[in-house]
PDB file of C-alpha atoms in Angstrom:
ATOM      1  CA  MET A   1       5.136 -20.523 -11.581  1.00 46.00           C
ATOM      2  CA  ALA A   2       5.110 -23.411  -9.013  1.00 45.00           C
ATOM      3  CA  ARG A   3       6.489 -21.915  -6.366  1.00 47.00           C
ATOM      4  CA  LYS A   4       3.045 -19.165  -6.213  1.00 48.00           C
ATOM      5  CA  TYR A   5       0.619 -22.151  -6.860  1.00 48.00           C
ATOM      6  CA  LEU A   6       2.847 -24.145  -3.267  1.00 48.00           C
ATOM      7  CA  ILE A   7       2.619 -20.706  -1.475  1.00 53.00           C
ATOM      8  CA  THR A   8      -1.113 -19.700  -2.786  1.00 55.00           C
ATOM      9  CA  ALA A   9      -2.368 -23.433  -1.439  1.00 53.00           C
ATOM     10  CA  ALA A  10      -0.852 -23.700   1.766  1.00 55.00           C
ATOM     11  CA  ALA A  11      -1.656 -20.382   3.097  1.00 56.00           C
ATOM     12  CA  ALA A  12      -5.363 -21.680   2.207  1.00 54.00           C
ATOM     13  CA  VAL A  13      -4.706 -24.687   4.130  1.00 55.00           C
ATOM     14  CA  CYS A  14      -3.635 -22.657   7.144  1.00 51.00           C
ATOM     15  CA  ILE A  15      -6.715 -20.361   6.600  1.00 55.00           C
ATOM     16  CA  ILE A  16      -8.625 -23.595   6.467  1.00 54.00           C
ATOM     17  CA  ILE A  17      -6.986 -25.228   9.141  1.00 53.00           C
ATOM     18  CA  LEU A  18      -7.228 -21.449  11.699  1.00 49.00           C
ATOM     19  CA  ALA A  19     -10.704 -21.376  10.787  1.00 52.00           C
ATOM     20  CA  SER A  20     -11.438 -24.639  12.346  1.00 53.00           C
ATOM     21  CA  VAL A  21      -9.368 -24.031  14.832  1.00 47.00           C
ATOM     22  CA  PRO A  22     -11.817 -22.799  17.442  1.00 48.00           C
ATOM     23  CA  GLN A  23     -14.359 -25.551  16.006  1.00 47.00           C
ATOM     24  CA  CYS A  24     -11.882 -28.545  16.737  1.00 44.00           C
ATOM     25  CA  CYS A  25     -10.588 -27.225  20.432  1.00 43.00           C
ATOM     26  CA  GLN A  26     -14.138 -27.175  22.182  1.00 44.00           C
ATOM     27  CA  SER A  27     -15.895 -29.569  23.353  1.00 42.00           C
ATOM     28  CA  PHE A  28     -19.613 -27.621  24.419  1.00 40.00           C
ATOM     29  CA  THR A  29     -21.895 -28.449  27.154  1.00 41.00           C
ATOM     30  CA  THR A  30     -25.176 -27.083  27.250  1.00 40.00           C
ATOM     31  CA  THR A  31     -26.497 -25.555  30.863  1.00 42.00           C
ATOM     32  CA  MET A  32     -29.700 -22.702  30.085  1.00 40.00           C
ATOM     33  CA  HIS A  33     -28.494 -21.331  27.158  1.00 42.00           C
ATOM     34  CA  GLU A  34     -24.921 -20.849  27.654  1.00 45.00           C
ATOM     35  CA  VAL A  35     -21.966 -21.980  25.982  1.00 46.00           C
ATOM     36  CA  HIS A  36     -18.967 -23.310  28.274  1.00 47.00           C
ATOM     37  CA  PRO A  37     -15.253 -24.434  26.049  1.00 53.00           C
ATOM     38  CA  THR A  38     -13.958 -27.124  28.902  1.00 56.00           C
ATOM     39  CA  ILE A  39     -10.895 -25.810  27.352  1.00 60.00           C
ATOM     40  CA  SER A  40      -8.554 -23.048  28.416  1.00 63.00           C
ATOM     41  CA  ILE A  41      -9.600 -19.927  26.227  1.00 65.00           C
ATOM     42  CA  SER A  42      -5.439 -19.023  26.279  1.00 63.00           C
ATOM     43  CA  LYS A  43      -5.083 -22.907  24.830  1.00 65.00           C
ATOM     44  CA  ARG A  44      -6.670 -21.757  22.135  1.00 64.00           C
ATOM     45  CA  ARG A  45      -5.050 -18.366  22.054  1.00 67.00           C
ATOM     46  CA  ASN A  46      -1.825 -19.917  21.924  1.00 70.00           C
ATOM     47  CA  ALA A  47      -2.260 -22.813  19.388  1.00 68.00           C
ATOM     48  CA  SER A  48      -4.166 -19.789  17.605  1.00 68.00           C
ATOM     49  CA  GLN A  49      -1.959 -18.318  17.210  1.00 70.00           C
ATOM     50  CA  GLN A  50       0.908 -20.445  16.377  1.00 70.00           C
ATOM     51  CA  LEU A  51      -0.556 -20.546  13.165  1.00 66.00           C
ATOM     52  CA  GLN A  52      -0.808 -17.291  12.566  1.00 67.00           C
ATOM     53  CA  MET A  53       2.990 -17.201  12.408  1.00 65.00           C
ATOM     54  CA  ILE A  54       3.080 -20.246  10.160  1.00 64.00           C
ATOM     55  CA  PHE A  55       1.009 -18.356   8.356  1.00 58.00           C
ATOM     56  CA  ARG A  56       3.293 -14.801   8.196  1.00 58.00           C
ATOM     57  CA  ASP A  57       6.088 -17.113   7.533  1.00 57.00           C
ATOM     58  CA  LEU A  58       5.026 -18.725   4.281  1.00 53.00           C
ATOM     59  CA  VAL A  59       3.329 -15.512   2.937  1.00 49.00           C
ATOM     60  CA  SER A  60       6.268 -12.887   4.177  1.00 48.00           C
ATOM     61  CA  ASN A  61       8.131 -13.275   0.879  1.00 46.00           C
ATOM     62  CA  ASP A  62       5.324 -13.399  -1.450  1.00 47.00           C
ATOM     63  CA  GLU A  63       4.083 -10.783  -4.139  1.00 46.00           C
ATOM     64  CA  ILE A  64       1.265 -12.115  -4.828  1.00 51.00           C
ATOM     65  CA  ASP A  65      -1.142 -10.567  -2.899  1.00 58.00           C
ATOM     66  CA  LEU A  66       0.903  -7.156  -3.155  1.00 70.00           C
ATOM     67  CA  ARG A  67      -0.909  -4.140  -1.723  1.00 83.00           C
ATOM     68  CA  VAL A  68       0.687  -0.179  -2.905  1.00 84.00           C
ATOM     69  CA  SER A  69       2.754   2.366  -0.568  1.00 89.00           C
ATOM     70  CA  ILE A  70       1.536   5.466  -1.090  1.00 94.00           C
ATOM     71  CA  THR A  71       2.234   7.908   1.357  1.00 95.00           C
ATOM     72  CA  SER A  72      -1.298  10.767   2.085  1.00 96.00           C
ATOM     73  CA  ILE A  73       0.258  13.744   2.671  1.00 97.00           C
ATOM     74  CA  GLU A  74      -1.942  16.228   4.490  1.00 95.00           C
ATOM     75  CA  LYS A  75       0.182  19.297   5.522  1.00 95.00           C
ATOM     76  CA  LYS A  76       3.556  21.198   4.520  1.00 95.00           C
ATOM     77  CA  ASP A  77       5.781  19.526   7.427  1.00 95.00           C
ATOM     78  CA  GLU A  78       4.913  16.365   6.247  1.00 96.00           C
ATOM     79  CA  PHE A  79       5.036  17.013   2.304  1.00 97.00           C
ATOM     80  CA  GLU A  80       8.478  18.734   3.367  1.00 96.00           C
ATOM     81  CA  LYS A  81       9.429  15.533   5.165  1.00 96.00           C
ATOM     82  CA  PHE A  82       8.417  13.187   2.808  1.00 97.00           C
ATOM     83  CA  LEU A  83      10.470  14.601  -0.089  1.00 96.00           C
ATOM     84  CA  GLN A  84      13.543  14.408   2.330  1.00 95.00           C
ATOM     85  CA  GLU A  85      12.980  10.838   3.395  1.00 93.00           C
ATOM     86  CA  ASP A  86      16.191   9.547   1.177  1.00 91.00           C
ATOM     87  CA  ASP A  87      17.677  11.000  -2.258  1.00 92.00           C
ATOM     88  CA  ARG A  88      14.661   8.639  -4.950  1.00 94.00           C
ATOM     89  CA  LEU A  89      11.948  10.217  -6.711  1.00 96.00           C
ATOM     90  CA  CYS A  90       9.412  11.440  -5.661  1.00 97.00           C
ATOM     91  CA  VAL A  91       5.590  11.268  -7.707  1.00 97.00           C
ATOM     92  CA  ILE A  92       3.215  13.045  -6.130  1.00 98.00           C
ATOM     93  CA  LYS A  93      -0.335  13.019  -7.343  1.00 97.00           C
ATOM     94  CA  PHE A  94      -3.197  16.113  -5.928  1.00 97.00           C
ATOM     95  CA  TYR A  95      -6.486  14.485  -6.673  1.00 97.00           C
ATOM     96  CA  ALA A  96      -9.838  15.808  -6.094  1.00 96.00           C
ATOM     97  CA  PRO A  97     -12.493  12.504  -4.528  1.00 94.00           C
ATOM     98  CA  PHE A  98     -15.686  13.452  -6.396  1.00 94.00           C
ATOM     99  CA  CYS A  99     -13.599  14.498  -9.727  1.00 94.00           C
ATOM    100  CA  LYS A 100     -13.996  11.469 -12.818  1.00 93.00           C
ATOM    101  CA  ALA A 101     -11.185  11.905 -14.301  1.00 94.00           C
ATOM    102  CA  CYS A 102      -9.105  11.188 -11.189  1.00 95.00           C
ATOM    103  CA  LYS A 103     -10.461   8.279  -9.853  1.00 94.00           C
ATOM    104  CA  ALA A 104      -9.939   6.752 -13.639  1.00 93.00           C
ATOM    105  CA  PHE A 105      -6.322   8.372 -13.013  1.00 95.00           C
ATOM    106  CA  GLY A 106      -6.115   7.006  -9.628  1.00 94.00           C
ATOM    107  CA  LYS A 107      -6.079   3.139 -11.041  1.00 93.00           C
ATOM    108  CA  LYS A 108      -3.212   4.016 -13.149  1.00 95.00           C
ATOM    109  CA  PHE A 109      -1.453   5.461 -10.920  1.00 96.00           C
ATOM    110  CA  ARG A 110      -1.680   3.146  -8.427  1.00 93.00           C
ATOM    111  CA  LYS A 111      -0.599   0.432 -10.464  1.00 92.00           C
ATOM    112  CA  LEU A 112       2.537   1.925 -11.466  1.00 95.00           C
ATOM    113  CA  ALA A 113       3.142   2.869  -7.845  1.00 94.00           C
ATOM    114  CA  ILE A 114       2.822  -1.345  -7.765  1.00 89.00           C
ATOM    115  CA  ASP A 115       5.829  -1.582 -10.152  1.00 91.00           C
ATOM    116  CA  ARG A 116       7.968   1.373  -9.467  1.00 94.00           C
ATOM    117  CA  GLY A 117       7.136   2.125  -5.921  1.00 93.00           C
ATOM    118  CA  ASP A 118       7.532   0.118  -2.811  1.00 91.00           C
ATOM    119  CA  PRO A 119       5.070  -2.741  -2.859  1.00 88.00           C
ATOM    120  CA  ILE A 120       3.654  -4.533   0.208  1.00 87.00           C
ATOM    121  CA  ASN A 121       2.673  -7.764   0.394  1.00 84.00           C
ATOM    122  CA  SER A 122       0.309  -9.177   2.861  1.00 80.00           C
ATOM    123  CA  ILE A 123       1.485  -8.745   6.316  1.00 83.00           C
ATOM    124  CA  GLY A 124       2.429  -5.149   5.473  1.00 83.00           C
ATOM    125  CA  GLU A 125       6.049  -5.349   4.794  1.00 86.00           C
ATOM    126  CA  VAL A 126       8.245  -3.700   2.283  1.00 86.00           C
ATOM    127  CA  ALA A 127       8.400  -6.362  -0.503  1.00 85.00           C
ATOM    128  CA  ARG A 128      11.206  -4.432  -2.669  1.00 87.00           C
ATOM    129  CA  HIS A 129      12.568  -1.058  -2.715  1.00 89.00           C
ATOM    130  CA  GLY A 130      11.432   0.527  -6.736  1.00 92.00           C
ATOM    131  CA  ASP A 131      13.007   3.428  -7.868  1.00 92.00           C
ATOM    132  CA  ALA A 132      10.538   6.262  -6.657  1.00 95.00           C
ATOM    133  CA  ARG A 133       8.322   6.847  -3.580  1.00 96.00           C
ATOM    134  CA  PHE A 134       4.704   7.984  -4.531  1.00 97.00           C
ATOM    135  CA  GLY A 135       2.646  10.290  -2.461  1.00 97.00           C
ATOM    136  CA  GLU A 136      -0.929  11.609  -2.929  1.00 97.00           C
ATOM    137  CA  ILE A 137      -2.376  15.225  -1.909  1.00 97.00           C
ATOM    138  CA  ASP A 138      -6.665  16.146  -1.229  1.00 96.00           C
ATOM    139  CA  PHE A 139      -7.151  18.480  -3.197  1.00 94.00           C
ATOM    140  CA  SER A 140      -8.738  20.099   0.350  1.00 94.00           C
ATOM    141  CA  SER A 141      -5.687  21.065   1.681  1.00 92.00           C
ATOM    142  CA  LYS A 142      -3.717  23.837   2.020  1.00 93.00           C
ATOM    143  CA  LEU A 143      -0.541  22.809  -0.102  1.00 93.00           C
ATOM    144  CA  VAL A 144      -2.568  22.683  -3.334  1.00 95.00           C
ATOM    145  CA  LYS A 145      -2.933  26.808  -3.013  1.00 94.00           C
ATOM    146  CA  GLU A 146       0.811  26.672  -1.848  1.00 94.00           C
ATOM    147  CA  LEU A 147       2.188  25.015  -4.761  1.00 94.00           C
ATOM    148  CA  GLY A 148      -0.145  26.622  -7.310  1.00 95.00           C
ATOM    149  CA  ILE A 149      -2.270  22.826  -8.002  1.00 96.00           C
ATOM    150  CA  LYS A 150      -4.566  25.258 -10.472  1.00 94.00           C
ATOM    151  CA  LYS A 151      -5.716  21.474 -12.492  1.00 95.00           C
ATOM    152  CA  PHE A 152      -6.356  17.573 -11.208  1.00 95.00           C
ATOM    153  CA  PRO A 153      -4.950  15.612 -11.199  1.00 96.00           C
ATOM    154  CA  THR A 154      -1.916  16.553 -11.527  1.00 97.00           C
ATOM    155  CA  VAL A 155       1.217  15.055 -11.366  1.00 97.00           C
ATOM    156  CA  LEU A 156       4.706  16.189  -9.603  1.00 97.00           C
ATOM    157  CA  ILE A 157       8.125  14.554  -9.563  1.00 97.00           C
ATOM    158  CA  TYR A 158      10.899  16.148  -7.174  1.00 97.00           C
ATOM    159  CA  ARG A 159      14.092  15.244  -5.726  1.00 95.00           C
ATOM    160  CA  GLY A 160      14.864  16.043  -2.793  1.00 93.00           C
ATOM    161  CA  SER A 161      13.686  19.418  -2.266  1.00 93.00           C
ATOM    162  CA  ASP A 162      13.901  20.233  -6.399  1.00 95.00           C
ATOM    163  CA  LYS A 163      11.052  20.204  -8.524  1.00 96.00           C
ATOM    164  CA  LEU A 164      11.724  17.873 -11.170  1.00 96.00           C
ATOM    165  CA  SER A 165       8.730  18.369 -13.276  1.00 96.00           C
ATOM    166  CA  GLU A 166       4.661  18.470 -13.573  1.00 96.00           C
ATOM    167  CA  ILE A 167       2.547  17.001 -15.585  1.00 96.00           C
ATOM    168  CA  THR A 168      -1.339  17.633 -16.012  1.00 94.00           C
ATOM    169  CA  CYS A 169      -2.705  13.993 -16.223  1.00 91.00           C
ATOM    170  CA  LYS A 170      -4.915  13.031 -19.783  1.00 86.00           C
ATOM    171  CA  ASN A 171      -5.201   9.931 -21.360  1.00 82.00           C
ATOM    172  CA  ASP A 172      -1.303   9.136 -21.800  1.00 87.00           C
ATOM    173  CA  ALA A 173      -1.007  10.350 -18.461  1.00 92.00           C
ATOM    174  CA  ILE A 174       1.272   6.909 -17.089  1.00 94.00           C
ATOM    175  CA  GLU A 175       3.326   6.866 -20.516  1.00 95.00           C
ATOM    176  CA  LYS A 176       4.484  10.771 -19.623  1.00 95.00           C
ATOM    177  CA  ILE A 177       5.422   9.646 -16.272  1.00 96.00           C
ATOM    178  CA  THR A 178       7.103   6.777 -17.149  1.00 96.00           C
ATOM    179  CA  ALA A 179       9.065   8.887 -19.134  1.00 95.00           C
ATOM    180  CA  GLU A 180      10.084  11.262 -17.191  1.00 95.00           C
ATOM    181  CA  MET A 181      11.090   9.498 -14.093  1.00 95.00           C
ATOM    182  CA  ASP A 182      13.294   7.027 -16.605  1.00 95.00           C
ATOM    183  CA  SER A 183      14.907  10.385 -17.899  1.00 95.00           C
ATOM    184  CA  HIS A 184      15.332  11.671 -14.504  1.00 92.00           C
ATOM    185  CA  LEU A 185      16.584   8.085 -13.652  1.00 90.00           C
ATOM    186  CA  THR A 186      19.498   8.288 -16.604  1.00 84.00           C
ATOM    187  CA  LEU A 187      20.775  11.342 -14.918  1.00 76.00           C
ATOM    188  CA  ARG A 188      21.636  10.476 -11.869  1.00 64.00           C
TER     189      ARG A 188
END
């Protein structure tokens, strides 16, 4: 817990320093409404890049600000590539952006993807590899008809090209998905 606050404080200090670099590294002389910096742009850029590198080092191993890795799938070849990428479970959500139930389920699905999938830290690197990979397919994709999806939101769980289960999502859908994932992980 102390490490979390230390890293957050150090990151905040770096942000403050990074934000103040342009102001403290310039001496301005105003002539005819133009601003002329007396320190070269390359020196200011180098100072800024050094501070950004320090900031990246501080947050690269930090899991405070995790984003989720959910692959957006639009075409059949993207779908097949996603399934064959590795031997982990593939949890794929089919949704419609205008659907209220899909929006509500989407928040829970993102949380599940952070907990069980591959969360990404603030600089875009995978923080840790999870039990499954998560994907989503919009209702307008031709894949929806090809796979026979009739209700939204629906979740399909695959391992490789083998379809393991199909869950039409209602209030207790996340619990069902988690139970299905756990049962397929123990069978492996």
